[in-house]
Tab-separated table of C-alpha atoms in Angstrom:
chain	number	residue	atom	x	y	z
D	1	PRO	CA	26.180	23.146	-35.684
D	2	ALA	CA	28.795	22.150	-33.159
D	3	ALA	CA	26.974	24.003	-30.392
D	4	MET	CA	23.864	21.832	-30.719
D	5	LYS	CA	23.455	19.078	-28.160
D	6	HIS	CA	22.964	15.505	-29.233
D	7	CYS	CA	19.991	13.880	-27.530
D	8	PHE	CA	19.495	10.165	-26.973
D	9	TYR	CA	15.717	9.812	-27.186
D	10	ASN	CA	15.941	6.580	-29.169
D	11	GLU	CA	18.275	4.762	-26.787
D	12	SER	CA	17.170	2.061	-24.351
D	13	VAL	CA	16.953	2.270	-20.576
D	14	GLY	CA	19.998	-0.004	-20.418
D	15	PHE	CA	22.040	2.598	-22.301
D	16	PHE	CA	21.521	5.179	-19.544
D	17	TYR	CA	22.068	2.636	-16.763
D	18	ASN	CA	25.406	1.710	-18.330
D	19	ASN	CA	26.253	5.387	-18.631
D	20	SER	CA	25.603	5.893	-14.916
D	21	ARG	CA	27.287	2.578	-14.058
D	22	LYS	CA	24.161	1.371	-12.319
D	23	GLU	CA	23.763	-2.383	-12.361
D	24	LEU	CA	20.915	-3.715	-14.476
D	25	THR	CA	20.349	-7.402	-13.806
D	26	THR	CA	18.840	-9.876	-16.254
D	27	TYR	CA	17.783	-12.424	-13.615
D	28	TRP	CA	16.103	-12.384	-10.206
D	29	ARG	CA	18.529	-12.367	-7.309
D	30	THR	CA	17.548	-13.273	-3.764
D	31	LYS	CA	17.943	-9.643	-2.740
D	32	ASP	CA	15.614	-8.498	-5.528
D	33	VAL	CA	12.943	-11.034	-4.540
D	34	LEU	CA	13.101	-9.982	-0.882
D	35	VAL	CA	12.860	-6.277	-1.737
D	36	VAL	CA	9.880	-6.845	-4.028
D	37	ALA	CA	8.106	-9.095	-1.502
D	38	LEU	CA	8.618	-6.600	1.305
D	39	GLY	CA	7.673	-3.700	-0.941
D	40	LEU	CA	4.416	-5.303	-2.074
D	41	THR	CA	3.529	-6.167	1.529
D	42	VAL	CA	4.099	-2.584	2.692
D	43	SER	CA	2.173	-1.227	-0.301
D	44	LEU	CA	-0.820	-3.463	0.420
D	45	ILE	CA	-0.923	-2.389	4.077
D	46	VAL	CA	-0.617	1.271	3.038
D	47	LEU	CA	-3.525	0.860	0.625
D	48	LEU	CA	-5.802	-0.808	3.181
D	49	THR	CA	-5.084	1.552	6.091
D	50	ASN	CA	-5.504	4.714	4.045
D	51	LEU	CA	-8.671	3.418	2.385
D	52	LEU	CA	-10.005	2.885	5.913
D	53	VAL	CA	-9.169	6.478	6.843
D	54	ILE	CA	-10.858	7.875	3.714
D	55	ALA	CA	-13.968	5.726	4.285
D	56	ALA	CA	-14.203	6.866	7.924
D	57	ILE	CA	-14.022	10.548	6.970
D	58	ILE	CA	-16.700	10.094	4.294
D	59	ILE	CA	-19.282	8.226	6.385
D	60	ASN	CA	-18.921	10.119	9.689
D	61	ARG	CA	-20.397	13.618	9.474
D	62	ARG	CA	-18.413	14.686	12.538
D	63	PHE	CA	-15.298	14.570	10.354
D	64	HIS	CA	-16.654	17.071	7.833
D	65	TYR	CA	-14.268	19.842	8.923
D	66	PRO	CA	-11.168	21.375	7.267
D	67	ILE	CA	-8.620	19.429	9.332
D	68	TYR	CA	-10.279	16.123	8.468
D	69	TYR	CA	-10.519	17.071	4.796
D	70	LEU	CA	-6.763	17.620	4.902
D	71	LEU	CA	-6.319	14.300	6.700
D	72	GLY	CA	-8.447	12.672	4.014
D	73	ASN	CA	-6.307	14.281	1.333
D	74	LEU	CA	-3.182	13.047	3.116
D	75	ALA	CA	-4.669	9.556	3.109
D	76	ALA	CA	-5.416	9.942	-0.623
D	77	ALA	CA	-1.812	11.009	-1.260
D	78	ASP	CA	-0.490	8.074	0.752
D	79	LEU	CA	-2.930	5.765	-1.049
D	80	PHE	CA	-1.513	7.066	-4.335
D	81	ALA	CA	1.994	6.492	-2.956
D	82	GLY	CA	1.085	2.883	-2.215
D	83	ILE	CA	-0.180	2.421	-5.771
D	84	ALA	CA	2.936	4.085	-7.205
D	85	TYR	CA	5.248	1.931	-5.104
D	86	MET	CA	3.324	-1.201	-6.091
D	87	PHE	CA	3.713	-0.180	-9.751
D	88	LEU	CA	7.446	0.177	-9.122
D	89	MET	CA	7.637	-3.292	-7.595
D	90	PHE	CA	6.029	-4.771	-10.721
D	91	HIS	CA	8.504	-2.898	-12.951
D	92	THR	CA	11.798	-3.329	-11.131
D	93	GLY	CA	14.625	-5.857	-11.052
D	94	PRO	CA	15.154	-7.621	-14.405
D	95	ARG	CA	11.968	-5.983	-15.741
D	96	THR	CA	13.656	-2.569	-15.690
D	97	ALA	CA	15.681	-3.399	-18.799
D	98	GLU	CA	12.456	-4.116	-20.687
D	99	LEU	CA	10.949	-0.678	-19.996
D	100	SER	CA	10.693	2.007	-22.648
D	101	LEU	CA	11.913	5.494	-21.760
D	102	LYS	CA	8.283	6.635	-21.499
D	103	THR	CA	7.342	3.853	-19.081
D	104	TRP	CA	10.450	4.508	-16.994
D	105	PHE	CA	9.512	8.195	-16.672
D	106	ILE	CA	5.931	7.240	-15.759
D	107	ARG	CA	7.244	4.906	-13.066
D	108	GLN	CA	9.392	7.625	-11.520
D	109	SER	CA	6.820	10.405	-11.962
D	110	LEU	CA	4.191	8.406	-10.064
D	111	LEU	CA	6.571	8.061	-7.130
D	112	ASP	CA	7.702	11.686	-7.164
D	113	THR	CA	4.151	13.038	-7.458
D	114	SER	CA	2.684	10.873	-4.693
D	115	LEU	CA	5.514	11.401	-2.226
D	116	THR	CA	5.562	15.160	-2.886
D	117	ALA	CA	1.775	15.343	-2.332
D	118	SER	CA	2.194	13.513	0.979
D	119	VAL	CA	4.967	15.834	2.197
D	120	VAL	CA	3.213	19.059	1.145
D	121	ASN	CA	-0.002	17.839	2.782
D	122	LEU	CA	1.857	17.210	6.042
D	123	LEU	CA	3.036	20.817	5.962
D	124	ALA	CA	-0.511	22.063	5.270
D	125	ILE	CA	-1.805	20.092	8.273
D	126	ALA	CA	0.913	21.563	10.479
D	127	VAL	CA	-0.005	25.100	9.402
D	128	GLU	CA	-3.727	24.449	9.923
D	129	ARG	CA	-3.111	23.092	13.437
D	130	HIS	CA	-0.911	26.090	14.191
D	131	GLN	CA	-3.695	28.465	13.170
D	132	THR	CA	-6.415	26.719	15.190
D	133	VAL	CA	-4.314	26.365	18.343
D	134	LEU	CA	-3.186	30.000	18.355
D	135	THR	CA	-6.760	31.218	17.813
D	136	MET	CA	-8.007	28.846	20.549
D	137	GLN	CA	-10.346	26.961	18.226
D	138	LEU	CA	-11.052	23.264	17.779
D	139	HIS	CA	-11.658	23.585	14.052
D	140	SER	CA	-10.423	26.083	11.502
D	141	LYS	CA	-12.884	28.669	10.205
D	142	MET	CA	-11.599	28.016	6.701
D	143	SER	CA	-14.497	27.547	4.280
D	144	ASN	CA	-14.963	24.364	2.295
D	145	GLN	CA	-14.174	26.301	-0.861
D	146	ARG	CA	-10.804	27.412	0.508
D	147	VAL	CA	-10.024	23.888	1.649
D	148	MET	CA	-10.716	22.601	-1.858
D	149	ILE	CA	-8.489	25.334	-3.314
D	150	LEU	CA	-5.721	24.358	-0.873
D	151	ILE	CA	-6.076	20.680	-1.799
D	152	PHE	CA	-5.970	21.623	-5.484
D	153	CYS	CA	-2.769	23.622	-4.886
D	154	ILE	CA	-1.209	20.645	-3.067
D	155	TRP	CA	-1.824	18.344	-6.016
D	156	ALA	CA	-0.829	20.983	-8.571
D	157	THR	CA	2.505	21.390	-6.775
D	158	ALA	CA	2.977	17.618	-6.588
D	159	LEU	CA	2.163	17.149	-10.282
D	160	LEU	CA	4.478	19.979	-11.264
D	161	LEU	CA	7.434	18.555	-9.351
D	162	GLY	CA	6.627	15.014	-10.457
D	163	LEU	CA	6.311	15.786	-14.162
D	164	ILE	CA	9.148	18.303	-14.571
D	165	PRO	CA	11.798	15.625	-15.304
D	166	SER	CA	9.631	14.042	-18.004
D	167	TYR	CA	9.236	17.378	-19.775
D	168	GLY	CA	12.797	18.608	-19.827
D	169	TRP	CA	14.650	18.390	-16.515
D	170	HIS	CA	16.369	15.146	-17.481
D	171	CYS	CA	19.746	14.143	-18.857
D	172	LEU	CA	18.775	12.658	-22.193
D	173	CYS	CA	20.663	15.482	-23.891
D	174	ALA	CA	23.503	15.739	-21.360
D	175	LEU	CA	24.820	12.333	-20.326
D	176	GLU	CA	27.442	13.849	-18.045
D	177	GLU	CA	24.608	15.242	-15.886
D	178	CYS	CA	22.886	11.868	-15.334
D	179	SER	CA	22.482	10.757	-11.727
D	180	SER	CA	23.417	7.343	-10.383
D	181	MET	CA	20.175	6.498	-8.570
D	182	ALA	CA	17.858	7.669	-11.369
D	183	PRO	CA	19.977	7.328	-14.541
D	184	LEU	CA	17.564	9.350	-16.716
D	185	TYR	CA	17.267	12.216	-14.220
D	186	SER	CA	19.562	15.193	-14.030
D	187	ARG	CA	21.601	15.488	-10.847
D	188	SER	CA	20.459	19.103	-10.507
D	189	TYR	CA	16.828	17.935	-10.243
D	190	LEU	CA	17.684	15.464	-7.486
D	191	THR	CA	19.489	18.244	-5.616
D	192	PHE	CA	16.489	20.555	-5.979
D	193	TRP	CA	13.995	17.880	-4.886
D	194	ALA	CA	16.062	16.831	-1.867
D	195	ILE	CA	16.643	20.395	-0.653
D	196	SER	CA	12.934	21.212	-1.117
D	197	ASN	CA	11.874	18.288	1.078
D	198	LEU	CA	14.469	19.076	3.731
D	199	LEU	CA	13.184	22.668	3.856
D	200	VAL	CA	9.628	21.362	4.308
D	201	PHE	CA	10.800	19.276	7.254
D	202	LEU	CA	12.496	22.321	8.767
D	203	LEU	CA	9.284	24.343	8.422
D	204	MET	CA	7.271	21.545	10.054
D	205	ALA	CA	9.732	21.407	12.928
D	206	VAL	CA	9.445	25.174	13.476
D	207	VAL	CA	5.621	25.122	13.307
D	208	TYR	CA	5.181	22.232	15.757
D	209	ALA	CA	7.839	23.615	18.093
D	210	HIS	CA	5.925	26.909	18.228
D	211	ILE	CA	2.656	25.041	18.901
D	212	PHE	CA	4.214	23.158	21.805
D	213	ILE	CA	5.857	26.243	23.321
D	214	TYR	CA	2.615	28.201	23.028
D	215	VAL	CA	0.503	25.459	24.630
D	216	LYS	CA	3.002	24.932	27.443
D	217	ARG	CA	3.046	28.643	28.292
D	218	LYS	CA	-0.729	28.873	28.034
D	219	MET	CA	-1.203	25.949	30.388
D	220	GLY	CA	1.290	27.467	32.799
D	221	ARG	CA	-0.641	30.752	32.946
D	222	MET	CA	-3.969	28.945	33.280
D	223	SER	CA	-2.765	26.761	36.151
D	224	ALA	CA	-1.407	29.841	37.942
D	225	HIS	CA	-4.831	31.515	37.959
D	226	THR	CA	-7.098	28.526	38.436
D	227	SER	CA	-7.140	25.420	40.522
D	228	PHE	CA	-4.759	22.910	38.929
D	229	HIS	CA	-6.456	20.150	37.004
D	230	PRO	CA	-4.648	16.926	36.005
D	231	ARG	CA	-6.035	17.428	32.494
D	232	TYR	CA	-3.560	20.293	31.997
D	233	ARG	CA	-0.599	17.989	32.430
D	234	GLU	CA	-2.218	15.254	30.344
D	235	THR	CA	-2.755	17.675	27.485
D	236	VAL	CA	0.860	18.858	27.464
D	237	VAL	CA	2.251	15.334	27.806
D	238	GLY	CA	-0.054	14.119	25.033
D	239	LEU	CA	1.053	16.979	22.821
D	240	VAL	CA	4.726	16.210	23.447
D	241	LYS	CA	4.159	12.560	22.548
D	242	THR	CA	2.292	13.365	19.346
D	243	VAL	CA	4.765	16.005	18.172
D	244	THR	CA	7.640	13.648	18.946
D	245	ILE	CA	6.002	10.888	16.893
D	246	ILE	CA	5.228	13.216	13.986
D	247	LEU	CA	8.688	14.762	13.721
D	248	GLY	CA	10.490	11.555	14.684
D	249	ALA	CA	8.667	9.498	12.047
D	250	PHE	CA	9.242	12.123	9.398
D	251	LEU	CA	12.907	12.441	10.339
D	252	ILE	CA	13.535	8.675	10.393
D	253	CYS	CA	11.585	7.906	7.222
D	254	TRP	CA	12.508	10.844	5.018
D	255	THR	CA	15.894	12.225	6.020
D	256	PRO	CA	18.003	9.203	4.939
D	257	GLY	CA	16.466	9.228	1.472
D	258	GLN	CA	16.822	12.983	1.051
D	259	VAL	CA	20.444	12.903	2.176
D	260	VAL	CA	21.211	10.070	-0.251
D	261	LEU	CA	19.483	11.953	-3.089
D	262	LEU	CA	21.377	15.109	-2.198
D	263	LEU	CA	24.715	13.276	-2.213
D	264	ASP	CA	23.887	11.770	-5.594
D	265	GLY	CA	22.747	15.139	-6.911
D	266	LEU	CA	25.962	16.773	-5.783
D	267	GLY	CA	27.941	14.084	-7.621
D	268	CYS	CA	29.604	12.474	-4.630
D	269	LYS	CA	31.975	9.897	-6.148
D	270	SER	CA	32.999	8.218	-2.888
D	271	CYS	CA	29.394	7.781	-1.667
D	272	ASN	CA	27.973	4.356	-2.431
D	273	VAL	CA	24.409	5.626	-2.843
D	274	LEU	CA	23.293	2.663	-4.962
D	275	ALA	CA	23.856	0.257	-2.069
D	276	VAL	CA	21.066	1.814	-0.024
D	277	GLU	CA	18.685	3.366	-2.579
D	278	LYS	CA	16.012	0.623	-2.442
D	279	TYR	CA	15.966	0.644	1.353
D	280	VAL	CA	15.671	4.418	1.785
D	281	LEU	CA	12.824	4.471	-0.753
D	282	LEU	CA	11.022	1.721	1.164
D	283	LEU	CA	11.549	3.703	4.366
D	284	ALA	CA	9.918	6.759	2.775
D	285	GLU	CA	6.973	4.580	1.720
D	286	ILE	CA	6.581	3.301	5.296
D	287	ASN	CA	5.932	6.910	6.330
D	288	SER	CA	2.678	6.699	4.331
D	289	LEU	CA	1.602	3.966	6.745
D	290	ILE	CA	2.770	5.840	9.840
D	291	ASN	CA	0.835	8.944	8.743
D	292	ALA	CA	-2.447	7.026	8.949
D	293	ILE	CA	-1.575	5.796	12.443
D	294	VAL	CA	-0.352	9.096	13.879
D	295	TYR	CA	-2.970	11.421	12.407
D	296	SER	CA	-6.008	9.149	12.581
D	297	TYR	CA	-5.693	6.210	14.927
D	298	ARG	CA	-4.905	8.477	17.910
D	299	ASP	CA	-8.361	10.061	17.520
D	300	ASN	CA	-10.988	8.319	19.669
D	301	GLU	CA	-13.834	9.130	17.307
D	302	MET	CA	-11.809	7.921	14.327
D	303	ARG	CA	-11.046	4.623	16.060
D	304	SER	CA	-14.734	4.211	16.857
D	305	THR	CA	-15.571	4.730	13.182
D	306	PHE	CA	-12.913	2.211	12.190
D	307	ARG	CA	-14.522	-0.377	14.447
D	308	ARG	CA	-17.901	0.323	12.890
D	309	ILE	CA	-16.474	-0.215	9.386
D	310	LEU	CA	-14.509	-3.352	10.253
D	311	CYS	CA	-17.334	-4.926	12.221
D	312	SER	CA	-20.164	-3.974	9.839
D	313	ILE	CA	-19.927	-7.315	8.043
D	314	CYS	CA	-20.133	-9.256	11.309
D	315	TYR	CA	-22.973	-7.331	12.896
D	316	ARG	CA	-24.863	-6.383	9.716
D	317	ASN	CA	-25.829	-3.122	11.370
D	318	PRO	CA	-25.745	-0.135	8.981
D	319	LYS	CA	-26.917	2.268	11.618
D	320	TYR	CA	-24.115	4.050	13.422
D	321	THR	CA	-24.270	6.427	16.336
D	322	PRO	CA	-21.059	8.454	16.804
D	323	THR	CA	-19.400	8.420	20.172
D	324	ALA	CA	-21.252	10.737	22.505
D	325	VAL	CA	-19.546	13.937	23.545
D	326	LYS	CA	-18.281	13.564	27.056
D	327	PRO	CA	-19.180	16.395	29.412
D	328	ASN	CA	-15.843	16.233	31.206
D	329	GLY	CA	-13.934	17.686	28.253
D	330	ALA	CA	-12.274	14.447	27.260
D	331	ASP	CA	-13.605	14.509	23.689
D	332	ARG	CA	-10.611	15.713	21.716
D	333	GLY	CA	-10.315	18.952	23.592
D	334	SER	CA	-13.592	20.365	22.265
D	335	LEU	CA	-14.830	21.364	25.701
D	336	SER	CA	-13.170	23.323	28.469
D	337	LEU	CA	-11.803	22.766	31.913
D	338	ASN	CA	-12.788	25.328	34.520
D	339	GLY	CA	-14.048	27.488	31.678
D	340	HIS	CA	-10.793	27.369	29.719
D	341	PHE	CA	-10.000	25.930	26.314
D	342	THR	CA	-7.993	22.715	26.214
D	343	VAL	CA	-5.870	21.711	23.264
D	344	ASP	CA	-6.381	18.431	21.462
D	345	SER	CA	-3.362	16.291	22.297
D	346	SER	CA	-3.789	14.325	19.061
D	347	ILE	CA	-2.686	17.268	16.864
């Protein structure tokens, strides 16, 4: 029947690249070598740093709380992102033309799933911090079972969004819908994915802005009724710095890529999205490294555990005593000043 669509399941990857007018080289250019070298270097660093975070959370019992389970899951997502990006680096450039359609979809699905898991996990951490700060708690009262359910939902969402193109939301049966950056993906999927991530960033911005405003007002009321303590100002300044790093890193690393995807999804003909696609993807991958630094390395106890892990070979000392809790309230805001709760500035 004339109404039936003709699908191109038996065509090569090169067929779809030609359809989208995306260059498919048969030899290694200097630019390709530099991108792959830089990409593999970033991936290796991402793998090592996030493995360190996961190991620290496992071996230190003081990290067996909901927020650290979410941080561990974020590290797992970023670890997966490093593996996915490394897989891409080994299957890019001239090797792209040699891929089957199935392998090409696997390559893209790994990236989409890992990056989506990382973004959704960042939102979950923001919501968890919002809950604990507003209820004046150091740790969430969420049970381990609920944390596991939340982590399961994060990965289910990531898998769903990552696998959708492979199971139908592609352009193999509608060549006119093929995108330029991902020639086997439908432009409508790229639009959906980009808008979804931009909405997540907006939600994160709202959540952290509310946390900061709440803490600032709370500190103002506390200082008005008690003798002023320098710790109040340090807490607020620390919070401002951390929130600025979190939102700034997310904005710098993710927004360019999402805007480029959105322009491609909307079919912008005058936008040269292919000229920057490799660089914006690398920038998004760098966020997986920054996450480990912002959410873990700013924690004194976490840094102490890192030192124990890194120095264990040198000192051959398996016994580890966690950093003692300081009575002056300096230990991550777990104690109080003048009888009042203080907020952890490393949110």
